[in-house]
mmCIF file with all atom_site columns, C-alpha atoms in Angstrom:
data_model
loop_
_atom_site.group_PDB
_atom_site.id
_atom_site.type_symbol
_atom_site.label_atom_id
_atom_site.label_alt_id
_atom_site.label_comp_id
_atom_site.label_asym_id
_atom_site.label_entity_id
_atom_site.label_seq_id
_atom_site.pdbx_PDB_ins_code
_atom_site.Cartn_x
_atom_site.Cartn_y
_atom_site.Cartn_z
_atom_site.occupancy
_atom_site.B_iso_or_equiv
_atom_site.pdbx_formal_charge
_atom_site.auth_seq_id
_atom_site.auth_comp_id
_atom_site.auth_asym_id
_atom_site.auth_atom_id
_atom_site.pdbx_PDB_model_num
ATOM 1   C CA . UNK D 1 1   ? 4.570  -13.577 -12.388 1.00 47.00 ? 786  UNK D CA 1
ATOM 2   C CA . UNK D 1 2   ? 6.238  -12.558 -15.822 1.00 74.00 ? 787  UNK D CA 1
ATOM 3   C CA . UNK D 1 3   ? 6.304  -8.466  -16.372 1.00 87.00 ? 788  UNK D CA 1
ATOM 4   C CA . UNK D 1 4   ? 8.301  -8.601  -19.163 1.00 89.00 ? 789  UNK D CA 1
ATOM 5   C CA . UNK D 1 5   ? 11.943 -7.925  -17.911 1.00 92.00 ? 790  UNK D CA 1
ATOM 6   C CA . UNK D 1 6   ? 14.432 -9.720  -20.427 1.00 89.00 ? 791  UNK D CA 1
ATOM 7   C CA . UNK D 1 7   ? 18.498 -9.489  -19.771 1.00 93.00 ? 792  UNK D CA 1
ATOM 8   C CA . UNK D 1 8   ? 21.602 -10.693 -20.639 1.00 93.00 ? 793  UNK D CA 1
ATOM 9   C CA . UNK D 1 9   ? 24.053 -10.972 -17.469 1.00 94.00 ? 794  UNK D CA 1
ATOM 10  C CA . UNK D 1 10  ? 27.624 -11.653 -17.055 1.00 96.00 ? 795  UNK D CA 1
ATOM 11  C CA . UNK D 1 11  ? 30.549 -11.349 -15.803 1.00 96.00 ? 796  UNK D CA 1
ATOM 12  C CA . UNK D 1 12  ? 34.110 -10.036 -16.860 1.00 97.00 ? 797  UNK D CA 1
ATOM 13  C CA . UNK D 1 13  ? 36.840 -10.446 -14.890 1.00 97.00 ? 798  UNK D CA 1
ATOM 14  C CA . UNK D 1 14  ? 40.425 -8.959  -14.537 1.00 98.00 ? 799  UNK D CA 1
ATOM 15  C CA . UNK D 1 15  ? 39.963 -6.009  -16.230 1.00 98.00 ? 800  UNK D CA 1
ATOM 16  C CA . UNK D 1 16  ? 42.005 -2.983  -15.839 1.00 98.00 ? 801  UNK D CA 1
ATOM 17  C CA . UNK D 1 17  ? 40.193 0.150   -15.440 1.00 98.00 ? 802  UNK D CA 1
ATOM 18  C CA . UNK D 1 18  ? 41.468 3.927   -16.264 1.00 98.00 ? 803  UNK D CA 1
ATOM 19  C CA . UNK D 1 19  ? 40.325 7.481   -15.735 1.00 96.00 ? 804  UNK D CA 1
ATOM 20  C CA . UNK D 1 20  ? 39.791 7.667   -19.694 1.00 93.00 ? 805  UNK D CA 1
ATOM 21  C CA . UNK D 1 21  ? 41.554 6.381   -23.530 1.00 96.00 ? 806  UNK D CA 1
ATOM 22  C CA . UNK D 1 22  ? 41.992 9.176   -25.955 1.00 97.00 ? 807  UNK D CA 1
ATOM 23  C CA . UNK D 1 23  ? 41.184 6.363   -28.605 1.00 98.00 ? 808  UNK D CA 1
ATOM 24  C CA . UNK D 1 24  ? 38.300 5.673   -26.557 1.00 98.00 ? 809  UNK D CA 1
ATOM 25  C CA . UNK D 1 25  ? 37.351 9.379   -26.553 1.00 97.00 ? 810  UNK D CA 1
ATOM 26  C CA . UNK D 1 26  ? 37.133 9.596   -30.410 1.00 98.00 ? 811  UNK D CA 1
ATOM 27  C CA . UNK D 1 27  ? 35.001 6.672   -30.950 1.00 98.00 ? 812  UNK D CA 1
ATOM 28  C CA . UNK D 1 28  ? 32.658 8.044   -28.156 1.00 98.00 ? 813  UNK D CA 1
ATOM 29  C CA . UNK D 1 29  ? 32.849 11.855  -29.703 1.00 97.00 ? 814  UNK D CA 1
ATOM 30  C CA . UNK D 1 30  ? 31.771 10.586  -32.648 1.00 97.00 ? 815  UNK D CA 1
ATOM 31  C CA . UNK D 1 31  ? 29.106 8.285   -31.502 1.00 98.00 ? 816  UNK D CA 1
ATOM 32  C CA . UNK D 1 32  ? 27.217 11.162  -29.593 1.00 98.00 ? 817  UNK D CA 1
ATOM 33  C CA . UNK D 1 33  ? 27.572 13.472  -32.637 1.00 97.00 ? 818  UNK D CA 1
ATOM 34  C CA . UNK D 1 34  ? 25.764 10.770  -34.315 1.00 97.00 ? 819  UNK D CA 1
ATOM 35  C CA . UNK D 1 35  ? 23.115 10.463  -32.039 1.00 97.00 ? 820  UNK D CA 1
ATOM 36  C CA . UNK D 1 36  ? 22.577 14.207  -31.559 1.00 97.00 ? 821  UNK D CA 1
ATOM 37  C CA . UNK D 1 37  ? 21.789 14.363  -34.946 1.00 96.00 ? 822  UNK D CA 1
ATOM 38  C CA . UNK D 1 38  ? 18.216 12.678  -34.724 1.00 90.00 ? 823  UNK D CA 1
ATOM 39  C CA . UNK D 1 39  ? 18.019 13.452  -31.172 1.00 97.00 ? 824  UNK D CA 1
ATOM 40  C CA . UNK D 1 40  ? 14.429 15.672  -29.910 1.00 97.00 ? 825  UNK D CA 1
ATOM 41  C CA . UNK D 1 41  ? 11.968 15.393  -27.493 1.00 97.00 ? 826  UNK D CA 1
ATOM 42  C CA . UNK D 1 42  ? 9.951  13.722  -29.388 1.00 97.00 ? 827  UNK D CA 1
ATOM 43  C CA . UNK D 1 43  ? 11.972 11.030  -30.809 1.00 97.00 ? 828  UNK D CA 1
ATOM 44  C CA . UNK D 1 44  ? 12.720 10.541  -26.942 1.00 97.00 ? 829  UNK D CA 1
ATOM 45  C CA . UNK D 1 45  ? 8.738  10.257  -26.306 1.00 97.00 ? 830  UNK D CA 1
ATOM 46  C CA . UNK D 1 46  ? 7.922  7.762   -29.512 1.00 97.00 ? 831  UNK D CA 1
ATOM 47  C CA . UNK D 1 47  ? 11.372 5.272   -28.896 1.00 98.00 ? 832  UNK D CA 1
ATOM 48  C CA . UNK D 1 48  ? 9.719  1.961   -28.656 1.00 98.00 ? 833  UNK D CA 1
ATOM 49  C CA . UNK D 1 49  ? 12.729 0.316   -26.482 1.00 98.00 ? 834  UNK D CA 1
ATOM 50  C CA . UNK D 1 50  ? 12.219 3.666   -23.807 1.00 98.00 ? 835  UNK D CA 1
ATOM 51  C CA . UNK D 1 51  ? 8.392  3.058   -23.832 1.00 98.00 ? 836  UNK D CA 1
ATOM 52  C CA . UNK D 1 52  ? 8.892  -0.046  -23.181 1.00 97.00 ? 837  UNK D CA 1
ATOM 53  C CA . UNK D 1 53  ? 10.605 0.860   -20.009 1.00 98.00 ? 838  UNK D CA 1
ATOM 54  C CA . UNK D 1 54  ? 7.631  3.027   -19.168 1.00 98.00 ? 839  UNK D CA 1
ATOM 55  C CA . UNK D 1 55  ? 5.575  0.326   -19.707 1.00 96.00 ? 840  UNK D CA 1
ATOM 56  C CA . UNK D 1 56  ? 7.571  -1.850  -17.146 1.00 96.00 ? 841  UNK D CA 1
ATOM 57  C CA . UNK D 1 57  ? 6.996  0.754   -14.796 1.00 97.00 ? 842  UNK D CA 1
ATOM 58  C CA . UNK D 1 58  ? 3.428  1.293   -15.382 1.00 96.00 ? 843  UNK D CA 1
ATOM 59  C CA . UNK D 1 59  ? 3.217  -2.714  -14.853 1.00 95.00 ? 844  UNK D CA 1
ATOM 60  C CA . UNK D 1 60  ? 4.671  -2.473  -11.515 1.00 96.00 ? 845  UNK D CA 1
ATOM 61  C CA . UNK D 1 61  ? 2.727  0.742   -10.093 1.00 96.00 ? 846  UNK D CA 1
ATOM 62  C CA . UNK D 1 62  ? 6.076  3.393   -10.431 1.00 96.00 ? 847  UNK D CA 1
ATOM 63  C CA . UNK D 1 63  ? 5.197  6.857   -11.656 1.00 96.00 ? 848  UNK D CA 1
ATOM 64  C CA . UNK D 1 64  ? 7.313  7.514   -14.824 1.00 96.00 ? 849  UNK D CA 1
ATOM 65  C CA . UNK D 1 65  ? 7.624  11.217  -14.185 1.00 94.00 ? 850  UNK D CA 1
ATOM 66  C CA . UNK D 1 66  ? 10.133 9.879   -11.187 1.00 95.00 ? 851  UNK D CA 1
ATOM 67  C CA . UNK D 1 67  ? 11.580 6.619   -12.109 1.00 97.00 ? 852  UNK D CA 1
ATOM 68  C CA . UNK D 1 68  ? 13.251 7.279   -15.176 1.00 98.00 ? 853  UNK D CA 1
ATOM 69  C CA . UNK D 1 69  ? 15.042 4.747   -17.247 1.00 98.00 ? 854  UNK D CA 1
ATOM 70  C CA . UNK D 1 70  ? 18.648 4.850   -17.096 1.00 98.00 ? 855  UNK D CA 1
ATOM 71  C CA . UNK D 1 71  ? 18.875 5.007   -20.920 1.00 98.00 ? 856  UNK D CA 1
ATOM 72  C CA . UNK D 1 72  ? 16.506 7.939   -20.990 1.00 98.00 ? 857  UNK D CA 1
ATOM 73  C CA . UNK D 1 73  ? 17.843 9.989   -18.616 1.00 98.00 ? 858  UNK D CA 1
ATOM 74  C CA . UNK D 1 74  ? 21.303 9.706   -20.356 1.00 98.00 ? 859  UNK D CA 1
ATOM 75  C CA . UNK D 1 75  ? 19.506 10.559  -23.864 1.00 98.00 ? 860  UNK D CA 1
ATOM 76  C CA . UNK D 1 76  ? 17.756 13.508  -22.505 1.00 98.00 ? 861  UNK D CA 1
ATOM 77  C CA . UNK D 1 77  ? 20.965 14.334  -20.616 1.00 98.00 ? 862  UNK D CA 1
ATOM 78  C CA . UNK D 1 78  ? 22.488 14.277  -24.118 1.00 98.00 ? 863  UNK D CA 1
ATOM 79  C CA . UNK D 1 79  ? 20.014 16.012  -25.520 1.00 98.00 ? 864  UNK D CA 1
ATOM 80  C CA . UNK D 1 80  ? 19.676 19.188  -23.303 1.00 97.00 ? 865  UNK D CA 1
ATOM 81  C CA . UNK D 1 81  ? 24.029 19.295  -22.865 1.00 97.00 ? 866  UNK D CA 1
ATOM 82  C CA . UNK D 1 82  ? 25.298 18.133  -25.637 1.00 96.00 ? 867  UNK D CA 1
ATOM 83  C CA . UNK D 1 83  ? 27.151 15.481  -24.087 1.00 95.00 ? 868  UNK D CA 1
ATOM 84  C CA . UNK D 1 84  ? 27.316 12.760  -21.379 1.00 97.00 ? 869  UNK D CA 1
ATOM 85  C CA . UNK D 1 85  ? 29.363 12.589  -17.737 1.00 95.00 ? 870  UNK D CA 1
ATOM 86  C CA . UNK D 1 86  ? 32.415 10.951  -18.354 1.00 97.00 ? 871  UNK D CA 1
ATOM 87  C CA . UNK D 1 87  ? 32.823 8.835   -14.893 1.00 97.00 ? 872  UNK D CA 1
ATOM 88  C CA . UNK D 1 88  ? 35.909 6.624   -16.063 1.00 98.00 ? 873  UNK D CA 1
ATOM 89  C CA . UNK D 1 89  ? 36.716 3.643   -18.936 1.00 98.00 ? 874  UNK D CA 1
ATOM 90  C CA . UNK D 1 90  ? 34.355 0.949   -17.662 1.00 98.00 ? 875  UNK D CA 1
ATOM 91  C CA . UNK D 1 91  ? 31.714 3.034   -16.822 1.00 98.00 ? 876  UNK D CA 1
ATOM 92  C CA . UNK D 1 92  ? 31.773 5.526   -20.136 1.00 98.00 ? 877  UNK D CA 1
ATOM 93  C CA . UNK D 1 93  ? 31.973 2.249   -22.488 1.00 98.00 ? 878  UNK D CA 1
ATOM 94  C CA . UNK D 1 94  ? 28.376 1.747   -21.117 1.00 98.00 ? 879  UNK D CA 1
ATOM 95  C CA . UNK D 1 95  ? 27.134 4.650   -20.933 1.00 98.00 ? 880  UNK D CA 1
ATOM 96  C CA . UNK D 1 96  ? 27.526 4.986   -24.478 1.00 98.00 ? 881  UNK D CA 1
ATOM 97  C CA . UNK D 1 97  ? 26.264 1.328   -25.305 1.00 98.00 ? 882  UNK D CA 1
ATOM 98  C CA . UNK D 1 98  ? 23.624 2.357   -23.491 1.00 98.00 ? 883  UNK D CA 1
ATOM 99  C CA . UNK D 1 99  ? 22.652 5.637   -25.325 1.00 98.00 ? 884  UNK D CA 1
ATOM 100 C CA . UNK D 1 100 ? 23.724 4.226   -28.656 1.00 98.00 ? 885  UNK D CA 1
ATOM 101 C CA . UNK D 1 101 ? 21.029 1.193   -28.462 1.00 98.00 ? 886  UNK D CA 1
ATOM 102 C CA . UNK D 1 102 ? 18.264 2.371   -25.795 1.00 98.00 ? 887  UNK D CA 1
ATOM 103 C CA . UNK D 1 103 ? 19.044 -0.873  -23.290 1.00 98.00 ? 888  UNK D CA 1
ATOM 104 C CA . UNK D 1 104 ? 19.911 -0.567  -19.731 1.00 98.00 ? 889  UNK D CA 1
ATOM 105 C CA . UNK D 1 105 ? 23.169 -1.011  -18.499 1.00 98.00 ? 890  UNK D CA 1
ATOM 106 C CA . UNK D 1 106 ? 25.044 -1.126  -15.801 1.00 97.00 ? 891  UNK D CA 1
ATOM 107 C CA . UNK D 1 107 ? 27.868 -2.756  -14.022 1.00 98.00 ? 892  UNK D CA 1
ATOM 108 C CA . UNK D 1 108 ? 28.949 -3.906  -10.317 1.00 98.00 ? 893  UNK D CA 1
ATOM 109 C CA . UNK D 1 109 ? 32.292 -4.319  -8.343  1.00 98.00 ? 894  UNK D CA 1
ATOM 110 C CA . UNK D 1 110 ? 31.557 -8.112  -7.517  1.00 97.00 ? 895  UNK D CA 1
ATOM 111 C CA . UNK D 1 111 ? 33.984 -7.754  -4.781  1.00 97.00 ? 896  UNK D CA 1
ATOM 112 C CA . UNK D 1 112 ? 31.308 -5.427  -3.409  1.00 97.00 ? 897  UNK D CA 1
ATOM 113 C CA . UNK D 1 113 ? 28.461 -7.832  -3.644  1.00 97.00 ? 898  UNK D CA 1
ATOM 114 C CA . UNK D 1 114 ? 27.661 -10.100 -0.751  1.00 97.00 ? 899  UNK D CA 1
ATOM 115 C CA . UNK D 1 115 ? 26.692 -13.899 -2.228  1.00 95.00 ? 900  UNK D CA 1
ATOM 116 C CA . UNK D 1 116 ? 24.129 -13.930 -5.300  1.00 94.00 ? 901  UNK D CA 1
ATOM 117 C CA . UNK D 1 117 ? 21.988 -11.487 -7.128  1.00 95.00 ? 902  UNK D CA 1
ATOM 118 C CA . UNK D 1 118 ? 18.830 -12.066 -7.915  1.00 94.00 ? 903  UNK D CA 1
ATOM 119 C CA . UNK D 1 119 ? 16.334 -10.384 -9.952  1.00 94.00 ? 904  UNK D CA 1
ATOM 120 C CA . UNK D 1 120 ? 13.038 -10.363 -8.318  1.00 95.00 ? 905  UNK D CA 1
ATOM 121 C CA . UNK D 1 121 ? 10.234 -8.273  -6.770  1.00 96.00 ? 906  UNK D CA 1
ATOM 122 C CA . UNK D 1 122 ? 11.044 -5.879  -3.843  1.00 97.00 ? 907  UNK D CA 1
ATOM 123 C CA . UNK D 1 123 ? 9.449  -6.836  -0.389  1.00 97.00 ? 908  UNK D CA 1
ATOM 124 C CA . UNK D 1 124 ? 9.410  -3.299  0.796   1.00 97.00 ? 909  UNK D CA 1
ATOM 125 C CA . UNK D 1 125 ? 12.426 -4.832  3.702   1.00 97.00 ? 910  UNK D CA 1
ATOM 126 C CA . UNK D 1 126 ? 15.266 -3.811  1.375   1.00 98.00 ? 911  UNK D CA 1
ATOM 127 C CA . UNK D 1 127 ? 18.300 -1.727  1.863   1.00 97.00 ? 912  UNK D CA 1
ATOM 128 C CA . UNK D 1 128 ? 18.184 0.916   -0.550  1.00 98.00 ? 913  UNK D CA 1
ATOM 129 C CA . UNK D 1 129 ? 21.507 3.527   -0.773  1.00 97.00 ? 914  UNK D CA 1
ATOM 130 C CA . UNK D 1 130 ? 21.475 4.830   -4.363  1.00 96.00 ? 915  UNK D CA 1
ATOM 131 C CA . UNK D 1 131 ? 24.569 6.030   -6.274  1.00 95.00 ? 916  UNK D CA 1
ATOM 132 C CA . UNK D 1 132 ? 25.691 9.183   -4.697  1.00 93.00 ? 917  UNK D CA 1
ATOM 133 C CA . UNK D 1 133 ? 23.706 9.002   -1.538  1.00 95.00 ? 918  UNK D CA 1
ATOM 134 C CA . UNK D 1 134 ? 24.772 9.079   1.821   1.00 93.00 ? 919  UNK D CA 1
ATOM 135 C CA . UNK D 1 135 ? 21.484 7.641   3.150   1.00 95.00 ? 920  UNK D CA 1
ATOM 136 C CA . UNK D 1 136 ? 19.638 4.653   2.502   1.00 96.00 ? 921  UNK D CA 1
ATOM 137 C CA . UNK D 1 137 ? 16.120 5.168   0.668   1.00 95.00 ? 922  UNK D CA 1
ATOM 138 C CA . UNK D 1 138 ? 12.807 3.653   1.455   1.00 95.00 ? 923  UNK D CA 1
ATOM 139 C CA . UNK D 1 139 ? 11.980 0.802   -1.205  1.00 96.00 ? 924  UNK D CA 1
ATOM 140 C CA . UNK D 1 140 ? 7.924  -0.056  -2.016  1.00 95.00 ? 925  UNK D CA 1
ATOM 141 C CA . UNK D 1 141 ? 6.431  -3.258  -2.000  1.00 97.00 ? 926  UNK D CA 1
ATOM 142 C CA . UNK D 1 142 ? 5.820  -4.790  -5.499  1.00 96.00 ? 927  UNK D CA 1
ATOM 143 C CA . UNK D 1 143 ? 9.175  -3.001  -7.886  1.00 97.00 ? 928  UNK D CA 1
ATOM 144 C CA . UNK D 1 144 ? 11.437 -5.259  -9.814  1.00 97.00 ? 929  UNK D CA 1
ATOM 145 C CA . UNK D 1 145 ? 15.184 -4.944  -8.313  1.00 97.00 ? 930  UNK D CA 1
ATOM 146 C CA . UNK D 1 146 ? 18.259 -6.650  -8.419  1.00 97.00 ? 931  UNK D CA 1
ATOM 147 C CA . UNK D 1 147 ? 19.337 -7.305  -4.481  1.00 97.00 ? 932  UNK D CA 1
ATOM 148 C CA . UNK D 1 148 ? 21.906 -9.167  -3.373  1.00 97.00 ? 933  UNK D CA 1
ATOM 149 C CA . UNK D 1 149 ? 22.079 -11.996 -0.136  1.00 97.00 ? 934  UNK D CA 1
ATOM 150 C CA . UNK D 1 150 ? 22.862 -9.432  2.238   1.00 98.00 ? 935  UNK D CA 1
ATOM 151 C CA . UNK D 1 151 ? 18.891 -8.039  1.118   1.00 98.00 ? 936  UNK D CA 1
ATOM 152 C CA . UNK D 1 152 ? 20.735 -4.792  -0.102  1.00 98.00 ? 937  UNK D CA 1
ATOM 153 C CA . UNK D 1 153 ? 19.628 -3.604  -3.853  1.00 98.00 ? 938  UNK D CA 1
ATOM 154 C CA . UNK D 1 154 ? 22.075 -3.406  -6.313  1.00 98.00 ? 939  UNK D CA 1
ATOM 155 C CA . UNK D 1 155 ? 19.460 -2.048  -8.939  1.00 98.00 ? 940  UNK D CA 1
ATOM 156 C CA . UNK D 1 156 ? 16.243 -0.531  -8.798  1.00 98.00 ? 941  UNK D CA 1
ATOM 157 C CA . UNK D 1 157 ? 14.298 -0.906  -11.579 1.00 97.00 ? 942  UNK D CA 1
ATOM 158 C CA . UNK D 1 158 ? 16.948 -0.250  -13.846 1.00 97.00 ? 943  UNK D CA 1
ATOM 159 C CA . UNK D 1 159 ? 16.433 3.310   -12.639 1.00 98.00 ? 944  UNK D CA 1
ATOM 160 C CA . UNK D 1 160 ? 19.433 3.682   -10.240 1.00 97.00 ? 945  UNK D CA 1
ATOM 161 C CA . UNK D 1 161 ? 22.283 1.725   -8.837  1.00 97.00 ? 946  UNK D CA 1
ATOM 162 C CA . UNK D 1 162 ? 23.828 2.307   -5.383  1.00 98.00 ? 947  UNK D CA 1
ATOM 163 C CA . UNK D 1 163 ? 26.809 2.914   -3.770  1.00 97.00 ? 948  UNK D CA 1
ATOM 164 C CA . UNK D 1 164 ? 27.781 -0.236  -2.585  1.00 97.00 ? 949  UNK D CA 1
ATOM 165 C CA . UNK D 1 165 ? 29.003 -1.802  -5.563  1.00 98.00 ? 950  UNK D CA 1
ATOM 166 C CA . UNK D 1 166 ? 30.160 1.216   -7.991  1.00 98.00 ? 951  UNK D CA 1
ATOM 167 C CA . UNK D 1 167 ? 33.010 0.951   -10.146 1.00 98.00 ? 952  UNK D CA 1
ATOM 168 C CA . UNK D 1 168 ? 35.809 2.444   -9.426  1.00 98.00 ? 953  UNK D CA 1
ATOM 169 C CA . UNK D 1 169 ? 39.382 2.663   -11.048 1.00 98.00 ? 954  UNK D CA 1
ATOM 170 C CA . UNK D 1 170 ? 40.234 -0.067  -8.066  1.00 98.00 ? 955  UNK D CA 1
ATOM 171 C CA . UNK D 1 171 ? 37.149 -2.255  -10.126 1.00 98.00 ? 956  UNK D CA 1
ATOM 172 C CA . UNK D 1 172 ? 38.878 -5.476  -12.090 1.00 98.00 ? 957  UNK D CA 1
ATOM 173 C CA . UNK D 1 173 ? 35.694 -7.675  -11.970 1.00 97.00 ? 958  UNK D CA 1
ATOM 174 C CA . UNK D 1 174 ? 32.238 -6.559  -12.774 1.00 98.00 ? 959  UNK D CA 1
ATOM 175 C CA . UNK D 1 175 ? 28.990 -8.110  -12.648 1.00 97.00 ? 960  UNK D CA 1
ATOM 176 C CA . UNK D 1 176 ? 26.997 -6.463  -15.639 1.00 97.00 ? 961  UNK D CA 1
ATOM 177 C CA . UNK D 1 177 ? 23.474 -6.173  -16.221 1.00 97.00 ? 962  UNK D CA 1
ATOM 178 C CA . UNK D 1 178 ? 21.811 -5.854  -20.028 1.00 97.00 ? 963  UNK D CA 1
ATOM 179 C CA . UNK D 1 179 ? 18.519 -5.547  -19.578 1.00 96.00 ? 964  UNK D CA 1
ATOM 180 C CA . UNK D 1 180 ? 15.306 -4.788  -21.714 1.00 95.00 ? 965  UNK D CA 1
ATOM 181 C CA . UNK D 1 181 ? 11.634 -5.120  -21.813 1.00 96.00 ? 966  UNK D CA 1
ATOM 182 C CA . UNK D 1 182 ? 8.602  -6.169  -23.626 1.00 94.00 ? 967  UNK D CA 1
ATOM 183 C CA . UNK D 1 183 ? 9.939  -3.716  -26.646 1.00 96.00 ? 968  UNK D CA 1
ATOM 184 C CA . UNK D 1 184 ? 13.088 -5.881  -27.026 1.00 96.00 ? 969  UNK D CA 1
ATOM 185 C CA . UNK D 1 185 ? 13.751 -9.347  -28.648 1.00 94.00 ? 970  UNK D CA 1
ATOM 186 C CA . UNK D 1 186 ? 16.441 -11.702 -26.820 1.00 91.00 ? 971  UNK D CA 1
ATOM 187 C CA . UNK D 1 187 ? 18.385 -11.508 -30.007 1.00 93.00 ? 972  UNK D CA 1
ATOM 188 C CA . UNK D 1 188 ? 18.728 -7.466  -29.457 1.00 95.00 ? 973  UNK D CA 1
ATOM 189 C CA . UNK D 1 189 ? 19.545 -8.163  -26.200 1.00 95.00 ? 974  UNK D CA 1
ATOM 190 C CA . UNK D 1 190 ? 22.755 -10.682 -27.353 1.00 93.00 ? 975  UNK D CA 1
ATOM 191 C CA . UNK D 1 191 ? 23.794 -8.300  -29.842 1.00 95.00 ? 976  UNK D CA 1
ATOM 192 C CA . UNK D 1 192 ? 24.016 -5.316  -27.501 1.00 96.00 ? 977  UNK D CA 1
ATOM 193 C CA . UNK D 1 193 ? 25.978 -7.560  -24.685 1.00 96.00 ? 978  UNK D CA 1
ATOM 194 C CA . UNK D 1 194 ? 28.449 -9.022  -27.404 1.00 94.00 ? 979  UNK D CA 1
ATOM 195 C CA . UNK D 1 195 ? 28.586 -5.407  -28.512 1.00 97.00 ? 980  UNK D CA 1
ATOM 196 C CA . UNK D 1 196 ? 29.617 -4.045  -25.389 1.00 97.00 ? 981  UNK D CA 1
ATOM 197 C CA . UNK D 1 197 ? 32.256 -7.299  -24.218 1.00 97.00 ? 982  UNK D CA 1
ATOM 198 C CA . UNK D 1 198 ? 34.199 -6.606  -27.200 1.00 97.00 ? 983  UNK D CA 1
ATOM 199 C CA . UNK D 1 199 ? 34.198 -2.497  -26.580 1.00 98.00 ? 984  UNK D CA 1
ATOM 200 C CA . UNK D 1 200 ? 35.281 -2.946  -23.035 1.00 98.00 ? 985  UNK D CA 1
ATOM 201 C CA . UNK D 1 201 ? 37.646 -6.362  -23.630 1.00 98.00 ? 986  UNK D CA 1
ATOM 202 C CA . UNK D 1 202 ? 39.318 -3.482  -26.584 1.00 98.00 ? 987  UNK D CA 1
ATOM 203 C CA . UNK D 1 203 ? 40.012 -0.741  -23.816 1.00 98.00 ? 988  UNK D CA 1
ATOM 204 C CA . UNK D 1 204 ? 39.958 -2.561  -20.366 1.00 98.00 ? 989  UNK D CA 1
ATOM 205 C CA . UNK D 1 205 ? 40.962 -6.164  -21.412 1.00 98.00 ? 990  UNK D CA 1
ATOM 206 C CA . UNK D 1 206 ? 39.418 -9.273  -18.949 1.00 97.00 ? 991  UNK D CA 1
ATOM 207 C CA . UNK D 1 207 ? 37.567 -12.352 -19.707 1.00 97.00 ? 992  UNK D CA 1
ATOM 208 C CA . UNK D 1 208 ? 33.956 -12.963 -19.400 1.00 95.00 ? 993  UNK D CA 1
ATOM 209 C CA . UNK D 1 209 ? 33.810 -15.781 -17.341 1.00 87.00 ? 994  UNK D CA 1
ATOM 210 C CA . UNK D 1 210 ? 29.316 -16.171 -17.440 1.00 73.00 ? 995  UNK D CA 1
ATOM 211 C CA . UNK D 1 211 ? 27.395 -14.899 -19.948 1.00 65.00 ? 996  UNK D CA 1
ATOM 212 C CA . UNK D 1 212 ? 23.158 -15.796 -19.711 1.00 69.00 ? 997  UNK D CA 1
ATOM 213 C CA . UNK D 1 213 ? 19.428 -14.929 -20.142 1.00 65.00 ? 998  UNK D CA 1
ATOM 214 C CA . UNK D 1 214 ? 16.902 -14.209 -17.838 1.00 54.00 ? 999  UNK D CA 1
ATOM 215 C CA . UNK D 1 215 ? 13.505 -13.318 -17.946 1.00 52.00 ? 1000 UNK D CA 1
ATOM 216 C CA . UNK D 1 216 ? 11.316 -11.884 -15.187 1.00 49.00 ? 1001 UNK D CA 1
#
């Protein structure tokens, strides 16, 4: 069954991660200051690219008053703080991909990740234990994910990721995600990937050893 989940997915490896890049810092200062500028509520509520999200959602039964986007939150996070967390290199090039264009993104230690990942719907049998958790989560029957072999999700929705495969400052290989929906062309989709492999290949170096579309 197709519900409309488009992505880009690849991987970079040996990369060398850092707590922060004061060059790094002044590209993403500026970018927020840009965004805050047309940033309200209601820009938030008309986005096309976040209602397509919502639409996703919708498609697969998930209230969107509590599965929100991962590009949403971070704009609304933006929005009510004036900034963003700042979690380290890899993870704040993202982030700010992420809030610059609307996509989802997100990234995995692939030493972390047991065999394949694959995109799919959830069986309700999965192991569930989100980012920042220290106990695993009941999953529903019938939500997108990305699990792994072990049966563990990686990605839910592209709501939350988990524990198991954060990056850390250890992280030198990273399975990313670039996902979109019914909202978003493939070509976006491209753009925003190439966008963010050059950002992180600037500050973290690596080489991106996979790079491929999927639809769901």
């Amino acid at each position: 069954i197709t519900i409309g989940v488009d992505g880009c997915y690849f991987l970079i490896e040996g990369m060398v991660n850092a707590g922060g890049s004061e060059e790094f810092e002044a590209i993403r200062t500026n970018t927020l200051v840009e965004l805050l500028e047309g940033l309200s509520e209601t820009a938030l509520e008309s986005n096309p690219i976040l209602k397509g999200f919502r639409e996703l959602h919708t498609r697969v039964g998930c209230s969107n008053r509590k599965f929100v986007a991962s590009p949403e939150n971070l704009l609304y996070m933006l929005l009510r703080n004036k900034r963003i967390p700042t979690i380290n290199l890899i993870v704040d090039i993202y982030n700010l991909i992420s809030c610059k264009t609307g996509l989802a993104i997100g990234a995995h230690d692939v030493n972390r990740i047991a065999g394949d990942v694959e995109l799919r719907l959830t069986r309700g049998d999965e192991q569930f234990l989100p980012l920042g958790a220290d106990k695993t989560t009941p999953v529903r029957i019938g939500e997108y994910a990305y699990v792994d072999s072990s049966n563990e999700v990686l990605c839910r929705l592209e709501v939350r990721q988990v524990e198991k495969t954060k990056v850390t400052l250890e992280t030198t290989k990273c399975f990313y995600i670039v996902q979109g929906n019914p909202a978003t062309t493939a070509e976006q989709i491209q753009s925003v990937a190439e966008e963010l492999i050059a950002l992180t290949q600037r500050f973290c170096g690596g080489d991106v050893r996979m790079l491929y579309p999927v639809r769901q």
